[in-house]
């Protein structure tokens, strides 16, 4: 197998971005914002790394100032986009379903009717980490323990406490950023850290490099018990190759993630964002391994929110069928 040098690879990426930029040189930008902001989540989590990466990629390709902002995660991101306070956001299907129905924890009663999908991201997997000497290596072992569940309003905070209760477990949950809670676990301030993100979670990888840990998710029997009440969750796997501490494929729960924007965002800008991300897959993989699922065919996993017309244009130009009921 022939490997490209780092210089050659970067040259190829820059050429691709220059091509994208050139394609938009003639576009009417009169209705474009001066800069764009992407809502992500806490530092140390996949959202922040992935979101910062694609924001920078888009900024370079479209010659526009673009950056990521730390937020509480998908629940908050949906509302920030709906209110027009952020130009783009990253959301998970579960919180998005609630937001569209006016049941967001942050904006109850606010129907998030102006949110539109831009491109598919990856699956969020519910994952839990504990120090090996704690003896905690399953969800059942969390009974009576104190568990970090990420930032308030994030996907982990939305699901883990409810799932623990569904399984009849008495768990004391606490909120905090991914990096902070990984540190709290190492310092013995919490018994486990239950998060939700694309794999690998940076904070988990950093922690297992410094200590012996157990990484796990919900068992097949847990999933059977949970499935009837949480149809947006699906059975997944933590592959053995993702973490050094996971020696064999491990049962898990997952949801899909999508980048979203407001319906009033200029069509040409959204087209450019979609084109840049979808046509620079190698560059996206350099940003984060979870981007292996950031491919056009995974647009099919959006069955709940309408696509922005700019995104529809790119997908249909590239042979991806968008259902009529998901178009404006």
Short mmCIF file of C-alpha atoms in Angstrom, two decimals:
data_model
loop_
_atom_site.label_atom_id
_atom_site.label_comp_id
_atom_site.label_asym_id
_atom_site.label_seq_id
_atom_site.Cartn_x
_atom_site.Cartn_y
_atom_site.Cartn_z
CA UNK A 1 0.00 0.00 0.00
CA UNK A 2 1.35 3.45 -0.92
CA UNK A 3 1.07 6.13 1.75
CA UNK A 4 1.07 9.84 0.96
CA UNK A 5 3.47 12.08 2.82
CA UNK A 6 1.97 14.54 5.26
CA UNK A 7 2.92 17.37 2.89
CA UNK A 8 1.27 15.67 -0.07
CA UNK A 9 -1.86 14.96 1.95
CA UNK A 10 -2.16 18.54 3.15
CA UNK A 11 -1.52 19.80 -0.38
CA UNK A 12 -4.39 17.63 -1.62
CA UNK A 13 -6.70 18.88 1.12
CA UNK A 14 -5.82 22.51 0.38
CA UNK A 15 -6.38 21.93 -3.34
CA UNK A 16 -9.83 20.49 -2.62
CA UNK A 17 -10.71 23.46 -0.43
CA UNK A 18 -9.41 25.93 -3.00
CA UNK A 19 -11.60 24.24 -5.61
CA UNK A 20 -14.62 24.63 -3.32
CA UNK A 21 -13.73 28.25 -2.67
CA UNK A 22 -13.30 28.96 -6.36
CA UNK A 23 -16.70 27.45 -7.07
CA UNK A 24 -18.24 30.01 -4.74
CA UNK A 25 -16.26 33.00 -5.87
CA UNK A 26 -19.05 33.88 -8.30
CA UNK A 27 -21.87 33.17 -5.83
CA UNK A 28 -23.95 36.08 -4.59
CA UNK A 29 -22.87 36.50 -0.97
CA UNK A 30 -24.91 39.63 -0.30
CA UNK A 31 -27.16 37.77 2.13
CA UNK A 32 -24.38 35.82 3.86
CA UNK A 33 -23.57 36.65 7.49
CA UNK A 34 -20.12 38.18 8.16
CA UNK A 35 -19.19 35.09 10.18
CA UNK A 36 -20.75 31.82 11.27
CA UNK A 37 -20.81 30.13 14.66
CA UNK A 38 -21.23 26.39 15.23
CA UNK A 39 -22.70 25.23 18.54
CA UNK A 40 -20.84 22.16 19.84
CA UNK A 41 -20.60 20.94 23.48
CA UNK A 42 -18.02 20.81 26.29
CA UNK A 43 -14.29 20.61 25.66
CA UNK A 44 -12.94 17.06 25.84
CA UNK A 45 -15.96 15.60 24.08
CA UNK A 46 -16.31 14.52 20.45
CA UNK A 47 -18.74 17.34 19.59
CA UNK A 48 -16.22 20.07 20.36
CA UNK A 49 -13.35 18.45 18.46
CA UNK A 50 -15.51 17.48 15.48
CA UNK A 51 -17.37 20.81 15.40
CA UNK A 52 -14.24 22.95 15.67
CA UNK A 53 -12.71 20.93 12.86
CA UNK A 54 -15.53 21.24 10.35
CA UNK A 55 -16.04 24.92 11.21
CA UNK A 56 -12.38 25.61 10.38
CA UNK A 57 -12.60 23.49 7.23
CA UNK A 58 -15.66 25.40 6.02
CA UNK A 59 -14.14 28.75 6.95
CA UNK A 60 -11.04 28.04 4.86
CA UNK A 61 -12.97 26.60 1.93
CA UNK A 62 -15.61 29.33 1.70
CA UNK A 63 -13.37 32.19 2.79
CA UNK A 64 -15.63 33.13 5.68
CA UNK A 65 -14.90 33.58 9.37
CA UNK A 66 -16.18 30.43 11.08
CA UNK A 67 -15.69 29.07 14.57
CA UNK A 68 -17.06 26.68 17.16
CA UNK A 69 -18.52 27.65 20.52
CA UNK A 70 -18.67 25.59 23.71
CA UNK A 71 -22.30 24.89 24.69
CA UNK A 72 -24.27 22.51 26.87
CA UNK A 73 -24.71 20.17 23.90
CA UNK A 74 -27.54 19.08 21.56
CA UNK A 75 -30.48 20.29 23.66
CA UNK A 76 -29.08 23.81 23.85
CA UNK A 77 -27.80 23.75 20.26
CA UNK A 78 -31.28 23.09 18.86
CA UNK A 79 -32.67 26.08 20.74
CA UNK A 80 -29.76 28.37 19.82
CA UNK A 81 -30.36 27.60 16.13
CA UNK A 82 -34.14 27.99 16.44
CA UNK A 83 -33.70 31.40 18.10
CA UNK A 84 -31.13 32.49 15.50
CA UNK A 85 -28.42 32.92 18.13
CA UNK A 86 -26.13 30.39 16.42
CA UNK A 87 -25.88 29.91 12.69
CA UNK A 88 -25.26 26.16 12.85
CA UNK A 89 -25.49 23.54 15.57
CA UNK A 90 -24.87 19.86 16.18
CA UNK A 91 -27.77 17.80 17.50
CA UNK A 92 -28.69 14.26 18.40
CA UNK A 93 -31.99 12.81 17.21
CA UNK A 94 -33.43 12.27 20.68
CA UNK A 95 -33.16 15.89 21.88
CA UNK A 96 -34.20 17.07 18.42
CA UNK A 97 -37.41 15.02 18.52
CA UNK A 98 -38.30 16.68 21.82
CA UNK A 99 -37.38 20.16 20.54
CA UNK A 100 -39.53 19.78 17.42
CA UNK A 101 -42.46 18.77 19.62
CA UNK A 102 -42.02 21.78 21.91
CA UNK A 103 -40.77 19.62 24.76
CA UNK A 104 -37.20 20.90 25.03
CA UNK A 105 -36.03 21.11 28.64
CA UNK A 106 -34.47 24.52 27.92
CA UNK A 107 -37.40 25.99 25.96
CA UNK A 108 -40.59 24.17 26.95
CA UNK A 109 -43.51 25.04 24.71
CA UNK A 110 -41.25 26.43 21.96
CA UNK A 111 -41.93 24.52 18.76
CA UNK A 112 -38.56 24.34 17.01
CA UNK A 113 -40.16 24.59 13.57
CA UNK A 114 -37.34 26.60 11.96
CA UNK A 115 -34.56 24.02 12.45
CA UNK A 116 -33.31 22.35 9.25
CA UNK A 117 -30.83 19.50 8.65
CA UNK A 118 -27.55 20.16 6.81
CA UNK A 119 -25.53 16.90 6.80
CA UNK A 120 -25.29 13.58 8.67
CA UNK A 121 -22.53 13.37 11.27
CA UNK A 122 -22.16 10.05 13.09
CA UNK A 123 -23.74 7.88 15.75
CA UNK A 124 -23.57 9.00 19.36
CA UNK A 125 -22.92 6.04 21.61
CA UNK A 126 -23.81 6.00 25.30
CA UNK A 127 -20.56 5.00 27.03
CA UNK A 128 -19.50 4.69 30.66
CA UNK A 129 -16.03 4.66 32.22
CA UNK A 130 -14.91 3.71 35.74
CA UNK A 131 -11.56 3.04 37.35
CA UNK A 132 -10.71 -0.66 37.25
CA UNK A 133 -10.08 -0.91 41.00
CA UNK A 134 -13.62 0.36 41.68
CA UNK A 135 -15.05 -3.00 40.63
CA UNK A 136 -17.59 -1.19 38.44
CA UNK A 137 -17.81 -2.89 35.05
CA UNK A 138 -21.53 -2.87 34.22
CA UNK A 139 -24.53 -0.55 34.41
CA UNK A 140 -25.95 -2.66 37.25
CA UNK A 141 -22.84 -1.90 39.30
CA UNK A 142 -23.77 1.80 39.31
CA UNK A 143 -26.58 1.23 41.82
CA UNK A 144 -25.96 3.43 44.86
CA UNK A 145 -23.07 5.25 43.17
CA UNK A 146 -22.37 8.86 42.15
CA UNK A 147 -22.04 9.20 38.38
CA UNK A 148 -21.10 12.16 36.22
CA UNK A 149 -23.40 12.62 33.21
CA UNK A 150 -21.76 15.50 31.36
CA UNK A 151 -23.06 19.07 30.96
CA UNK A 152 -26.62 19.94 31.95
CA UNK A 153 -28.79 19.77 28.82
CA UNK A 154 -26.43 17.45 26.95
CA UNK A 155 -27.42 14.10 25.46
CA UNK A 156 -25.79 12.17 28.31
CA UNK A 157 -27.67 14.25 30.89
CA UNK A 158 -30.90 13.73 28.99
CA UNK A 159 -30.66 9.96 28.76
CA UNK A 160 -28.48 8.31 31.39
CA UNK A 161 -30.49 9.45 34.46
CA UNK A 162 -33.75 8.32 32.84
CA UNK A 163 -32.25 4.99 31.78
CA UNK A 164 -30.85 4.33 35.25
CA UNK A 165 -34.33 4.95 36.67
CA UNK A 166 -35.91 2.76 33.98
CA UNK A 167 -33.60 -0.08 35.07
CA UNK A 168 -34.52 0.40 38.74
CA UNK A 169 -31.14 1.75 39.78
CA UNK A 170 -30.58 4.34 42.52
CA UNK A 171 -27.88 6.55 41.01
CA UNK A 172 -26.84 10.03 42.14
CA UNK A 173 -25.97 12.01 38.99
CA UNK A 174 -23.90 15.17 38.71
CA UNK A 175 -23.16 17.54 35.83
CA UNK A 176 -19.94 18.92 34.39
CA UNK A 177 -17.80 19.16 31.27
CA UNK A 178 -16.26 16.02 29.80
CA UNK A 179 -12.67 16.88 30.72
CA UNK A 180 -13.69 18.03 34.19
CA UNK A 181 -15.63 14.87 34.98
CA UNK A 182 -12.84 12.65 33.72
CA UNK A 183 -10.61 14.46 36.21
CA UNK A 184 -13.19 14.05 38.97
CA UNK A 185 -13.28 10.32 38.30
CA UNK A 186 -9.50 10.07 38.51
CA UNK A 187 -9.55 12.06 41.77
CA UNK A 188 -12.21 9.82 43.31
CA UNK A 189 -14.86 12.55 43.46
CA UNK A 190 -17.30 10.48 41.39
CA UNK A 191 -17.57 6.71 40.96
CA UNK A 192 -18.10 6.66 37.19
CA UNK A 193 -18.52 8.96 34.22
CA UNK A 194 -21.41 8.25 31.83
CA UNK A 195 -21.17 10.21 28.60
CA UNK A 196 -22.65 10.17 25.09
CA UNK A 197 -20.51 10.96 22.05
CA UNK A 198 -18.90 9.59 18.92
CA UNK A 199 -16.11 7.09 19.41
CA UNK A 200 -13.49 7.41 20.68
CA UNK A 201 -14.33 9.98 23.35
CA UNK A 202 -11.19 12.06 23.81
CA UNK A 203 -11.64 12.33 27.59
CA UNK A 204 -11.98 8.53 27.85
CA UNK A 205 -8.86 7.92 25.76
CA UNK A 206 -6.84 10.39 27.82
CA UNK A 207 -8.02 8.82 31.07
CA UNK A 208 -7.21 5.26 30.03
CA UNK A 209 -3.70 6.43 29.09
CA UNK A 210 -3.21 7.50 32.71
CA UNK A 211 -5.06 4.81 34.68
CA UNK A 212 -6.52 1.30 34.45
CA UNK A 213 -10.19 1.66 33.54
CA UNK A 214 -13.32 -0.26 32.60
CA UNK A 215 -15.31 1.07 29.62
CA UNK A 216 -18.80 -0.31 28.98
CA UNK A 217 -22.38 0.53 28.01
CA UNK A 218 -25.83 -1.04 28.34
CA UNK A 219 -26.13 -4.82 28.09
CA UNK A 220 -28.37 -6.60 25.62
CA UNK A 221 -30.86 -7.36 28.41
CA UNK A 222 -30.81 -3.67 29.45
CA UNK A 223 -31.53 -2.67 25.86
CA UNK A 224 -34.48 -5.06 25.61
CA UNK A 225 -35.98 -3.48 28.72
CA UNK A 226 -35.33 0.08 27.52
CA UNK A 227 -36.30 -0.21 23.83
CA UNK A 228 -40.08 -0.01 24.20
CA UNK A 229 -39.96 3.41 25.87
CA UNK A 230 -37.10 4.91 23.85
CA UNK A 231 -37.66 4.10 20.16
CA UNK A 232 -35.08 6.72 19.08
CA UNK A 233 -32.35 4.61 20.72
CA UNK A 234 -30.89 1.67 18.82
CA UNK A 235 -28.59 -1.21 19.69
CA UNK A 236 -24.98 -0.49 18.83
CA UNK A 237 -21.47 -1.67 19.58
CA UNK A 238 -18.28 -0.31 21.11
CA UNK A 239 -15.73 -2.03 18.83
CA UNK A 240 -12.73 -3.67 20.48
CA UNK A 241 -10.43 -1.50 18.37
CA UNK A 242 -11.71 1.83 19.69
CA UNK A 243 -10.20 1.73 23.20
CA UNK A 244 -7.24 -0.22 24.55
CA UNK A 245 -9.36 -1.18 27.56
CA UNK A 246 -12.10 -2.80 25.46
CA UNK A 247 -10.85 -6.25 24.51
CA UNK A 248 -13.95 -7.42 22.61
CA UNK A 249 -16.95 -5.83 20.92
CA UNK A 250 -19.25 -4.53 23.64
CA UNK A 251 -23.02 -4.00 23.56
CA UNK A 252 -24.10 -0.33 23.56
CA UNK A 253 -26.92 2.14 22.88
CA UNK A 254 -26.67 4.73 20.08
CA UNK A 255 -28.42 7.70 18.43
CA UNK A 256 -27.68 9.57 15.19
CA UNK A 257 -26.31 13.12 14.99
CA UNK A 258 -26.88 15.82 12.37
CA UNK A 259 -25.60 19.31 11.72
CA UNK A 260 -28.51 21.76 11.61
CA UNK A 261 -29.18 25.38 10.73
CA UNK A 262 -32.06 27.87 10.63
CA UNK A 263 -34.44 27.71 7.67
CA UNK A 264 -33.58 31.33 6.78
CA UNK A 265 -29.86 30.66 6.35
CA UNK A 266 -28.90 31.53 2.73
CA UNK A 267 -29.27 28.55 0.39
CA UNK A 268 -25.89 29.15 -1.26
CA UNK A 269 -24.09 29.20 2.10
CA UNK A 270 -25.70 25.96 3.27
CA UNK A 271 -24.94 24.39 -0.10
CA UNK A 272 -21.31 25.40 0.35
CA UNK A 273 -21.14 24.00 3.87
CA UNK A 274 -22.68 20.70 2.77
CA UNK A 275 -20.43 20.47 -0.28
CA UNK A 276 -17.29 21.20 1.75
CA UNK A 277 -17.96 18.61 4.45
CA UNK A 278 -19.29 15.89 2.15
CA UNK A 279 -16.52 16.26 -0.45
CA UNK A 280 -13.57 16.36 1.98
CA UNK A 281 -13.98 13.02 3.71
CA UNK A 282 -10.24 12.42 4.21
CA UNK A 283 -9.89 15.80 5.89
CA UNK A 284 -12.89 15.07 8.13
CA UNK A 285 -11.27 11.78 9.19
CA UNK A 286 -8.18 13.72 10.23
CA UNK A 287 -10.40 15.85 12.46
CA UNK A 288 -11.98 12.88 14.26
CA UNK A 289 -12.35 9.16 13.61
CA UNK A 290 -16.13 9.39 14.13
CA UNK A 291 -16.27 11.12 10.73
CA UNK A 292 -16.03 7.72 9.06
CA UNK A 293 -19.84 7.85 9.23
CA UNK A 294 -20.01 11.38 7.79
CA UNK A 295 -20.90 10.20 4.30
CA UNK A 296 -23.77 11.14 1.94
CA UNK A 297 -25.60 7.79 2.14
CA UNK A 298 -26.16 8.27 5.87
CA UNK A 299 -28.55 11.11 5.11
CA UNK A 300 -31.17 8.33 5.12
CA UNK A 301 -31.04 8.20 8.93
CA UNK A 302 -32.76 11.58 9.14
CA UNK A 303 -36.46 10.78 9.28
CA UNK A 304 -37.57 13.53 11.65
CA UNK A 305 -36.55 17.04 10.51
CA UNK A 306 -36.76 18.79 7.13
CA UNK A 307 -33.57 19.36 5.16
CA UNK A 308 -32.45 22.89 4.33
CA UNK A 309 -32.94 23.60 0.59
CA UNK A 310 -29.20 24.28 0.18
CA UNK A 311 -28.41 20.81 1.53
CA UNK A 312 -31.14 19.22 -0.62
CA UNK A 313 -29.53 20.77 -3.69
CA UNK A 314 -26.14 19.17 -2.98
CA UNK A 315 -27.52 15.74 -2.07
CA UNK A 316 -29.77 15.54 -5.14
CA UNK A 317 -26.94 16.69 -7.40
CA UNK A 318 -24.95 13.78 -6.04
CA UNK A 319 -27.54 11.06 -6.38
CA UNK A 320 -28.93 11.01 -2.85
CA UNK A 321 -32.71 10.93 -2.76
CA UNK A 322 -34.37 13.19 -0.19
CA UNK A 323 -37.98 12.22 0.68
CA UNK A 324 -40.56 14.82 -0.37
CA UNK A 325 -41.94 15.09 3.15
CA UNK A 326 -38.51 16.23 4.38
CA UNK A 327 -38.27 19.15 1.93
CA UNK A 328 -39.61 22.67 2.41
#
